[in-house]
mmCIF file of C-alpha atoms in Angstrom:
data_model
loop_
_atom_site.group_PDB
_atom_site.id
_atom_site.type_symbol
_atom_site.label_atom_id
_atom_site.label_comp_id
_atom_site.label_asym_id
_atom_site.label_seq_id
_atom_site.Cartn_x
_atom_site.Cartn_y
_atom_site.Cartn_z
ATOM 1 C CA MET A 1 7.780 37.188 90.207
ATOM 2 C CA ILE A 2 4.209 36.257 89.302
ATOM 3 C CA SER A 3 3.020 36.764 85.722
ATOM 4 C CA GLN A 4 0.894 39.672 84.526
ATOM 5 C CA LYS A 5 -2.080 37.335 84.070
ATOM 6 C CA HIS A 6 -1.782 36.214 87.683
ATOM 7 C CA ARG A 7 -1.414 39.800 88.931
ATOM 8 C CA VAL A 8 -4.601 40.756 87.090
ATOM 9 C CA PHE A 9 -6.421 37.700 88.427
ATOM 10 C CA PHE A 10 -5.253 38.444 91.977
ATOM 11 C CA GLU A 11 -6.667 41.987 91.892
ATOM 12 C CA VAL A 12 -9.995 40.912 90.368
ATOM 13 C CA ALA A 13 -10.262 38.152 92.971
ATOM 14 C CA ARG A 14 -9.399 40.548 95.790
ATOM 15 C CA GLN A 15 -11.938 43.131 94.664
ATOM 16 C CA LEU A 16 -14.464 40.657 93.241
ATOM 17 C CA SER A 17 -14.992 43.289 90.578
ATOM 18 C CA PHE A 18 -13.581 43.693 87.059
ATOM 19 C CA THR A 19 -14.404 47.413 87.220
ATOM 20 C CA LYS A 20 -12.550 48.096 90.472
ATOM 21 C CA ALA A 21 -9.572 46.005 89.349
ATOM 22 C CA SER A 22 -9.470 47.981 86.115
ATOM 23 C CA GLN A 23 -9.351 51.270 88.035
ATOM 24 C CA ILE A 24 -6.632 50.065 90.410
ATOM 25 C CA LEU A 25 -4.429 48.502 87.722
ATOM 26 C CA TYR A 26 -5.059 51.253 85.123
ATOM 27 C CA ILE A 27 -5.986 48.596 82.571
ATOM 28 C CA SER A 28 -9.133 48.566 80.442
ATOM 29 C CA GLN A 29 -11.858 46.123 81.414
ATOM 30 C CA SER A 30 -11.556 44.412 78.027
ATOM 31 C CA ALA A 31 -7.826 43.849 78.629
ATOM 32 C CA ILE A 32 -8.585 42.421 82.073
ATOM 33 C CA SER A 33 -11.193 40.073 80.585
ATOM 34 C CA LYS A 34 -8.649 38.831 78.025
ATOM 35 C CA GLN A 35 -6.089 38.134 80.759
ATOM 36 C CA ILE A 36 -8.632 36.225 82.843
ATOM 37 C CA LYS A 37 -9.803 34.252 79.801
ATOM 38 C CA ALA A 38 -6.196 33.349 78.962
ATOM 39 C CA LEU A 39 -5.614 32.168 82.528
ATOM 40 C CA GLU A 40 -8.787 30.074 82.478
ATOM 41 C CA GLU A 41 -7.659 28.490 79.213
ATOM 42 C CA TYR A 42 -4.236 27.806 80.721
ATOM 43 C CA TYR A 43 -5.723 26.040 83.750
ATOM 44 C CA LYS A 44 -8.543 24.546 81.653
ATOM 45 C CA THR A 45 -11.155 25.559 84.213
ATOM 46 C CA GLY A 46 -13.320 28.521 85.136
ATOM 47 C CA LEU A 47 -12.001 30.833 87.846
ATOM 48 C CA PHE A 48 -15.051 33.077 88.355
ATOM 49 C CA GLU A 49 -18.767 32.512 88.461
ATOM 50 C CA ARG A 50 -20.910 35.331 87.070
ATOM 51 C CA HIS A 51 -24.111 36.301 88.926
ATOM 52 C CA GLY A 52 -25.613 39.176 86.955
ATOM 53 C CA ASN A 53 -23.530 42.208 87.938
ATOM 54 C CA THR A 54 -21.484 40.363 90.567
ATOM 55 C CA ILE A 55 -18.858 37.627 90.506
ATOM 56 C CA SER A 56 -17.529 35.027 92.915
ATOM 57 C CA LEU A 57 -14.565 32.677 92.887
ATOM 58 C CA THR A 58 -14.925 29.059 91.825
ATOM 59 C CA PRO A 59 -13.118 26.437 93.945
ATOM 60 C CA ALA A 60 -10.229 26.593 91.454
ATOM 61 C CA GLY A 61 -10.222 30.391 91.683
ATOM 62 C CA LYS A 62 -10.104 30.260 95.481
ATOM 63 C CA LEU A 63 -7.158 27.853 95.367
ATOM 64 C CA ILE A 64 -5.160 30.052 92.992
ATOM 65 C CA TYR A 65 -5.958 33.170 95.042
ATOM 66 C CA GLU A 66 -4.724 31.520 98.253
ATOM 67 C CA LYS A 67 -1.521 30.367 96.546
ATOM 68 C CA LEU A 68 -0.869 33.831 95.100
ATOM 69 C CA GLU A 69 -1.261 35.340 98.577
ATOM 70 C CA ALA A 70 1.420 32.959 99.800
ATOM 71 C CA VAL A 71 3.649 33.869 96.842
ATOM 72 C CA GLN A 72 3.351 37.568 97.655
ATOM 73 C CA GLU A 73 4.398 36.898 101.241
ATOM 74 C CA ILE A 74 7.448 34.978 99.982
ATOM 75 C CA GLN A 75 8.323 37.806 97.588
ATOM 76 C CA ASN A 76 8.173 40.308 100.434
ATOM 77 C CA GLU A 77 10.369 38.106 102.627
ATOM 78 C CA LEU A 78 12.856 37.698 99.778
ATOM 79 C CA HIS A 79 12.952 41.456 99.250
ATOM 80 C CA GLN A 80 13.734 41.959 102.934
ATOM 81 C CA GLN A 81 16.288 39.146 103.212
ATOM 82 C CA MET A 82 18.359 39.679 100.047
ATOM 83 C CA PRO A 83 20.177 42.746 101.479
ATOM 84 C CA LEU A 84 21.473 40.487 104.261
ATOM 85 C CA LEU A 85 23.797 38.874 101.695
ATOM 86 C CA SER A 86 25.477 42.161 100.858
ATOM 87 C CA GLU A 87 28.953 42.794 102.276
ATOM 88 C CA ASP A 88 27.868 46.365 102.978
ATOM 89 C CA PHE A 89 24.884 45.246 105.025
ATOM 90 C CA LYS A 90 24.450 46.969 108.351
ATOM 91 C CA PRO A 91 21.941 45.318 110.719
ATOM 92 C CA GLN A 92 18.777 47.374 110.683
ATOM 93 C CA VAL A 93 15.090 46.716 111.094
ATOM 94 C CA THR A 94 12.647 48.528 108.827
ATOM 95 C CA LEU A 95 9.031 48.875 109.944
ATOM 96 C CA VAL A 96 6.513 49.948 107.303
ATOM 97 C CA LEU A 97 3.420 51.319 109.037
ATOM 98 C CA GLY A 98 0.170 52.928 108.004
ATOM 99 C CA ALA A 99 -2.220 54.903 110.174
ATOM 100 C CA SER A 100 -5.385 56.918 109.789
ATOM 101 C CA THR A 101 -5.194 60.690 110.065
ATOM 102 C CA THR A 102 -6.047 61.108 113.749
ATOM 103 C CA ILE A 103 -3.504 58.515 114.824
ATOM 104 C CA SER A 104 -0.775 59.823 112.494
ATOM 105 C CA LEU A 105 -1.130 63.462 113.487
ATOM 106 C CA TYR A 106 -2.116 63.437 117.149
ATOM 107 C CA ILE A 107 -1.203 60.085 118.732
ATOM 108 C CA LEU A 108 1.854 58.598 117.052
ATOM 109 C CA PRO A 109 4.528 61.367 117.039
ATOM 110 C CA PRO A 110 5.496 61.255 120.747
ATOM 111 C CA VAL A 111 5.078 57.464 120.894
ATOM 112 C CA LEU A 112 7.241 56.917 117.805
ATOM 113 C CA SER A 113 9.881 59.261 119.195
ATOM 114 C CA ALA A 114 10.063 57.235 122.410
ATOM 115 C CA TYR A 115 10.222 53.982 120.440
ATOM 116 C CA LEU A 116 13.063 55.156 118.178
ATOM 117 C CA THR A 117 15.002 56.428 121.169
ATOM 118 C CA GLN A 118 14.960 52.936 122.658
ATOM 119 C CA HIS A 119 15.462 51.167 119.314
ATOM 120 C CA PRO A 120 18.081 53.151 117.353
ATOM 121 C CA GLN A 121 18.581 50.275 114.886
ATOM 122 C CA VAL A 122 14.995 50.634 113.618
ATOM 123 C CA GLN A 123 14.023 52.667 110.581
ATOM 124 C CA LEU A 124 10.352 53.632 110.391
ATOM 125 C CA SER A 125 8.213 54.455 107.384
ATOM 126 C CA LEU A 126 4.697 55.795 108.068
ATOM 127 C CA LYS A 127 1.914 56.245 105.519
ATOM 128 C CA ASN A 128 -0.891 58.632 106.525
ATOM 129 C CA ARG A 129 -4.219 57.845 104.811
ATOM 130 C CA ASN A 130 -7.846 57.401 105.784
ATOM 131 C CA SER A 131 -8.873 54.077 107.303
ATOM 132 C CA GLU A 132 -10.258 52.594 104.088
ATOM 133 C CA ASN A 133 -7.013 53.257 102.214
ATOM 134 C CA ILE A 134 -4.827 51.967 105.066
ATOM 135 C CA LEU A 135 -6.745 48.681 104.920
ATOM 136 C CA LYS A 136 -6.226 48.585 101.148
ATOM 137 C CA ALA A 137 -2.499 49.307 101.565
ATOM 138 C CA LEU A 138 -2.229 46.365 103.981
ATOM 139 C CA LEU A 139 -3.995 43.997 101.585
ATOM 140 C CA ASP A 140 -1.813 45.288 98.743
ATOM 141 C CA HIS A 141 1.315 44.558 100.834
ATOM 142 C CA ASP A 142 2.313 48.251 100.755
ATOM 143 C CA ILE A 143 2.468 48.206 104.572
ATOM 144 C CA ASP A 144 2.905 45.428 107.132
ATOM 145 C CA LEU A 145 1.057 46.984 110.079
ATOM 146 C CA GLY A 146 -1.791 49.483 110.163
ATOM 147 C CA ILE A 147 -3.817 51.367 112.743
ATOM 148 C CA ILE A 148 -7.390 52.179 111.766
ATOM 149 C CA GLU A 149 -10.773 52.983 113.244
ATOM 150 C CA GLY A 150 -13.157 50.105 113.766
ATOM 151 C CA ILE A 151 -13.236 46.608 112.325
ATOM 152 C CA ASN A 152 -14.060 46.065 108.648
ATOM 153 C CA LYS A 153 -14.611 42.297 108.940
ATOM 154 C CA VAL A 154 -12.034 41.392 106.292
ATOM 155 C CA SER A 155 -11.209 37.694 106.561
ATOM 156 C CA GLN A 156 -7.531 38.096 105.625
ATOM 157 C CA VAL A 157 -6.886 40.567 108.468
ATOM 158 C CA THR A 158 -6.402 40.223 112.232
ATOM 159 C CA TYR A 159 -7.364 43.049 114.599
ATOM 160 C CA THR A 160 -5.717 43.969 117.910
ATOM 161 C CA PRO A 161 -7.381 46.709 120.045
ATOM 162 C CA PHE A 162 -5.248 49.800 120.664
ATOM 163 C CA LEU A 163 -7.220 52.726 122.103
ATOM 164 C CA THR A 164 -10.632 54.382 122.293
ATOM 165 C CA ASP A 165 -11.317 57.959 121.230
ATOM 166 C CA GLU A 166 -14.325 60.313 121.162
ATOM 167 C CA VAL A 167 -15.701 62.287 118.226
ATOM 168 C CA ILE A 168 -17.342 65.550 119.298
ATOM 169 C CA ALA A 169 -19.418 68.293 117.695
ATOM 170 C CA VAL A 170 -17.579 71.616 117.406
ATOM 171 C CA CYS A 171 -18.154 75.030 115.883
ATOM 172 C CA SER A 172 -16.375 78.364 115.570
ATOM 173 C CA HIS A 173 -16.352 80.569 118.669
ATOM 174 C CA ARG A 174 -18.211 83.151 116.524
ATOM 175 C CA ASN A 175 -21.031 80.744 115.712
ATOM 176 C CA PRO A 176 -24.239 81.569 117.665
ATOM 177 C CA ILE A 177 -25.059 77.882 117.893
ATOM 178 C CA LYS A 178 -22.373 77.496 120.571
ATOM 179 C CA LYS A 179 -24.817 78.885 123.136
ATOM 180 C CA HIS A 180 -27.416 76.185 122.540
ATOM 181 C CA ASN A 181 -27.839 72.734 124.004
ATOM 182 C CA LEU A 182 -28.959 70.745 120.995
ATOM 183 C CA GLN A 183 -31.173 67.737 120.495
ATOM 184 C CA VAL A 184 -30.076 65.223 117.880
ATOM 185 C CA GLN A 185 -33.144 66.153 115.796
ATOM 186 C CA ASP A 186 -31.749 69.700 115.500
ATOM 187 C CA LEU A 187 -29.133 68.336 113.102
ATOM 188 C CA TYR A 188 -31.799 68.345 110.381
ATOM 189 C CA ASN A 189 -31.602 72.150 110.384
ATOM 190 C CA ILE A 190 -27.883 72.829 110.939
ATOM 191 C CA PRO A 191 -25.386 73.034 108.060
ATOM 192 C CA LEU A 192 -22.686 70.397 108.482
ATOM 193 C CA ALA A 193 -19.077 70.024 107.387
ATOM 194 C CA ILE A 194 -17.905 66.394 107.392
ATOM 195 C CA ARG A 195 -14.991 64.155 106.362
ATOM 196 C CA GLU A 196 -14.680 62.440 103.009
ATOM 197 C CA ALA A 197 -15.973 58.958 102.150
ATOM 198 C CA GLY A 198 -13.617 56.283 103.465
ATOM 199 C CA SER A 199 -12.838 58.228 106.644
ATOM 200 C CA GLY A 200 -13.118 56.280 109.885
ATOM 201 C CA THR A 201 -14.404 59.414 111.632
ATOM 202 C CA LEU A 202 -17.238 59.657 109.122
ATOM 203 C CA ALA A 203 -18.038 55.942 109.442
ATOM 204 C CA VAL A 204 -18.484 56.049 113.233
ATOM 205 C CA LEU A 205 -20.564 59.237 112.932
ATOM 206 C CA GLU A 206 -22.868 57.564 110.420
ATOM 207 C CA ASP A 207 -23.225 54.515 112.677
ATOM 208 C CA ALA A 208 -24.094 56.699 115.680
ATOM 209 C CA LEU A 209 -26.705 58.587 113.663
ATOM 210 C CA VAL A 210 -28.291 55.361 112.398
ATOM 211 C CA GLN A 211 -28.645 54.190 115.998
ATOM 212 C CA ARG A 212 -30.751 57.311 116.569
ATOM 213 C CA GLY A 213 -32.834 56.651 113.434
ATOM 214 C CA ILE A 214 -31.111 59.298 111.292
ATOM 215 C CA LYS A 215 -29.447 58.821 107.921
ATOM 216 C CA LEU A 216 -26.578 61.149 107.067
ATOM 217 C CA ALA A 217 -28.070 61.638 103.586
ATOM 218 C CA GLN A 218 -31.061 63.317 105.248
ATOM 219 C CA LEU A 219 -28.927 66.028 106.882
ATOM 220 C CA PRO A 220 -27.846 69.367 105.326
ATOM 221 C CA VAL A 221 -24.220 68.548 104.538
ATOM 222 C CA ARG A 222 -22.636 71.663 103.027
ATOM 223 C CA VAL A 223 -19.119 70.388 102.429
ATOM 224 C CA ARG A 224 -17.020 67.209 102.611
ATOM 225 C CA LEU A 225 -13.318 67.713 103.222
ATOM 226 C CA GLY A 226 -10.426 65.282 102.949
ATOM 227 C CA GLY A 227 -8.414 65.241 106.167
ATOM 228 C CA THR A 228 -8.911 66.309 109.762
ATOM 229 C CA GLU A 229 -6.805 69.459 109.473
ATOM 230 C CA ALA A 230 -8.734 70.702 106.434
ATOM 231 C CA LEU A 231 -12.046 70.160 108.215
ATOM 232 C CA LYS A 232 -10.791 71.802 111.405
ATOM 233 C CA ASN A 233 -9.482 74.878 109.570
ATOM 234 C CA PHE A 234 -12.726 75.194 107.618
ATOM 235 C CA VAL A 235 -15.045 75.114 110.621
ATOM 236 C CA ARG A 236 -12.887 77.687 112.445
ATOM 237 C CA VAL A 237 -13.959 80.331 109.896
ATOM 238 C CA ASP A 238 -17.388 79.045 108.848
ATOM 239 C CA THR A 239 -20.850 78.683 110.362
ATOM 240 C CA CYS A 240 -21.021 74.909 109.895
ATOM 241 C CA LEU A 241 -21.071 72.365 112.671
ATOM 242 C CA ALA A 242 -18.384 69.685 112.367
ATOM 243 C CA PHE A 243 -17.682 66.373 114.053
ATOM 244 C CA LEU A 244 -14.002 65.974 114.880
ATOM 245 C CA PRO A 245 -11.893 63.695 117.116
ATOM 246 C CA ARG A 246 -11.367 65.250 120.540
ATOM 247 C CA GLN A 247 -7.652 64.468 120.207
ATOM 248 C CA ALA A 248 -7.526 66.686 117.100
ATOM 249 C CA VAL A 249 -9.034 69.816 118.665
ATOM 250 C CA VAL A 250 -7.497 69.883 122.156
ATOM 251 C CA LYS A 251 -5.480 73.053 121.449
ATOM 252 C CA GLU A 252 -8.330 74.844 119.670
ATOM 253 C CA LEU A 253 -10.764 74.099 122.498
ATOM 254 C CA ALA A 254 -8.231 75.327 125.054
ATOM 255 C CA SER A 255 -7.586 78.567 123.130
ATOM 256 C CA GLY A 256 -11.297 79.181 122.514
ATOM 257 C CA GLU A 257 -11.033 79.129 118.712
ATOM 258 C CA LEU A 258 -13.436 76.190 118.665
ATOM 259 C CA VAL A 259 -16.265 75.407 121.052
ATOM 260 C CA GLU A 260 -17.641 71.984 121.890
ATOM 261 C CA VAL A 261 -21.381 71.806 121.183
ATOM 262 C CA ASN A 262 -23.418 69.575 123.462
ATOM 263 C CA ILE A 263 -25.958 67.313 121.749
ATOM 264 C CA LYS A 264 -28.154 65.645 124.348
ATOM 265 C CA ASP A 265 -27.859 61.854 124.553
ATOM 266 C CA PHE A 266 -25.630 61.695 121.468
ATOM 267 C CA GLU A 267 -22.134 60.366 121.956
ATOM 268 C CA VAL A 268 -19.750 59.107 119.268
ATOM 269 C CA HIS A 269 -16.939 56.798 120.347
ATOM 270 C CA ARG A 270 -14.568 54.807 118.191
ATOM 271 C CA THR A 271 -11.980 52.105 118.775
ATOM 272 C CA PHE A 272 -8.647 52.053 116.995
ATOM 273 C CA ASN A 273 -7.157 48.692 116.127
ATOM 274 C CA PHE A 274 -3.816 47.433 114.894
ATOM 275 C CA ILE A 275 -4.338 45.470 111.676
ATOM 276 C CA GLN A 276 -2.071 42.785 110.196
ATOM 277 C CA ARG A 277 -2.384 40.244 107.432
ATOM 278 C CA LYS A 278 -3.204 36.833 108.837
ATOM 279 C CA GLY A 279 -0.070 34.767 109.240
ATOM 280 C CA THR A 280 2.161 37.722 110.137
ATOM 281 C CA GLU A 281 1.008 38.181 113.736
ATOM 282 C CA ASN A 282 4.153 36.560 115.170
ATOM 283 C CA ASN A 283 6.558 38.736 113.190
ATOM 284 C CA ALA A 284 8.864 39.705 116.076
ATOM 285 C CA PRO A 285 9.580 43.393 115.210
ATOM 286 C CA TYR A 286 5.887 44.194 114.769
ATOM 287 C CA LYS A 287 4.807 42.154 117.774
ATOM 288 C CA ASN A 288 7.316 44.049 119.932
ATOM 289 C CA PHE A 289 6.248 47.356 118.380
ATOM 290 C CA ILE A 290 2.574 46.748 119.220
ATOM 291 C CA GLN A 291 3.432 45.858 122.814
ATOM 292 C CA PHE A 292 5.573 48.992 123.156
ATOM 293 C CA MET A 293 2.839 51.203 121.673
ATOM 294 C CA LYS A 294 0.203 49.926 124.077
ATOM 295 C CA ARG A 295 2.485 50.373 127.108
ATOM 296 C CA GLN A 296 3.629 53.833 126.055
ATOM 297 C CA TYR A 297 0.149 55.133 125.277
ATOM 298 C CA SER A 298 -1.185 53.885 128.615
ATOM 299 C CA LYS A 299 1.452 56.090 130.301
ATOM 300 C CA MET A 300 0.272 59.131 128.315
ATOM 301 C CA GLU A 301 -3.414 58.826 129.191
#
């Protein structure tokens, strides 16, 4: 087990922020500073360089951070392998996954069912969070494989393409706007309901708007809701326009509860990727799982 000082250093180095590390570890910033100072005294060298309100790792800091990453991997392997020594051990593979809301709710259930049918020795654990928090869970070693929207350009992570989805504008069937063919400029005058910060759906929407010269902050956002289901249920009874994954509203569009609203020359597409920590790509259970997922989903399309 690594020491408390090293755990604190690791989180500050990962976040490159004393404030964020303090919030994650539930430790005061002064306590974090003391731990870092003690570690610097122990190694007799500085670990961070201060640049006004930002920090960066010194060469010594980078070395320690890389070594601590390796230690965490060893700890995880040890945790998985120790049960093998037990006389009561029954061969079983445990896969710890994380996926963003759309994938967890609308894509994975039938695919996971098919996988478990063929692999009865596997036990699955799935965490459902928005894309930002799935990435954080991977870096924190809470999960070993994630599926998120887009690519966040994190150097410690490898990305493997999975599938492409579309985000569409929808409104209640009682909303008069359903009868109109909109221009993207009309969004300046239409109340919107959108996902919370950190959502992959929101991120791709913002990117698509920027490509048309529009900033989300300029639009009349009435409400931000955490989760696809919450947003879907809200727009069903409200006059707002919402942007939701097509996969999430298939039933509501078919029943007529929601109506797709056409916005001329404005399309929002997103790519989902498997994410893994670098160095774990050849882990056999996860490699096989990814291959199965891609084959199975291609059959469902």
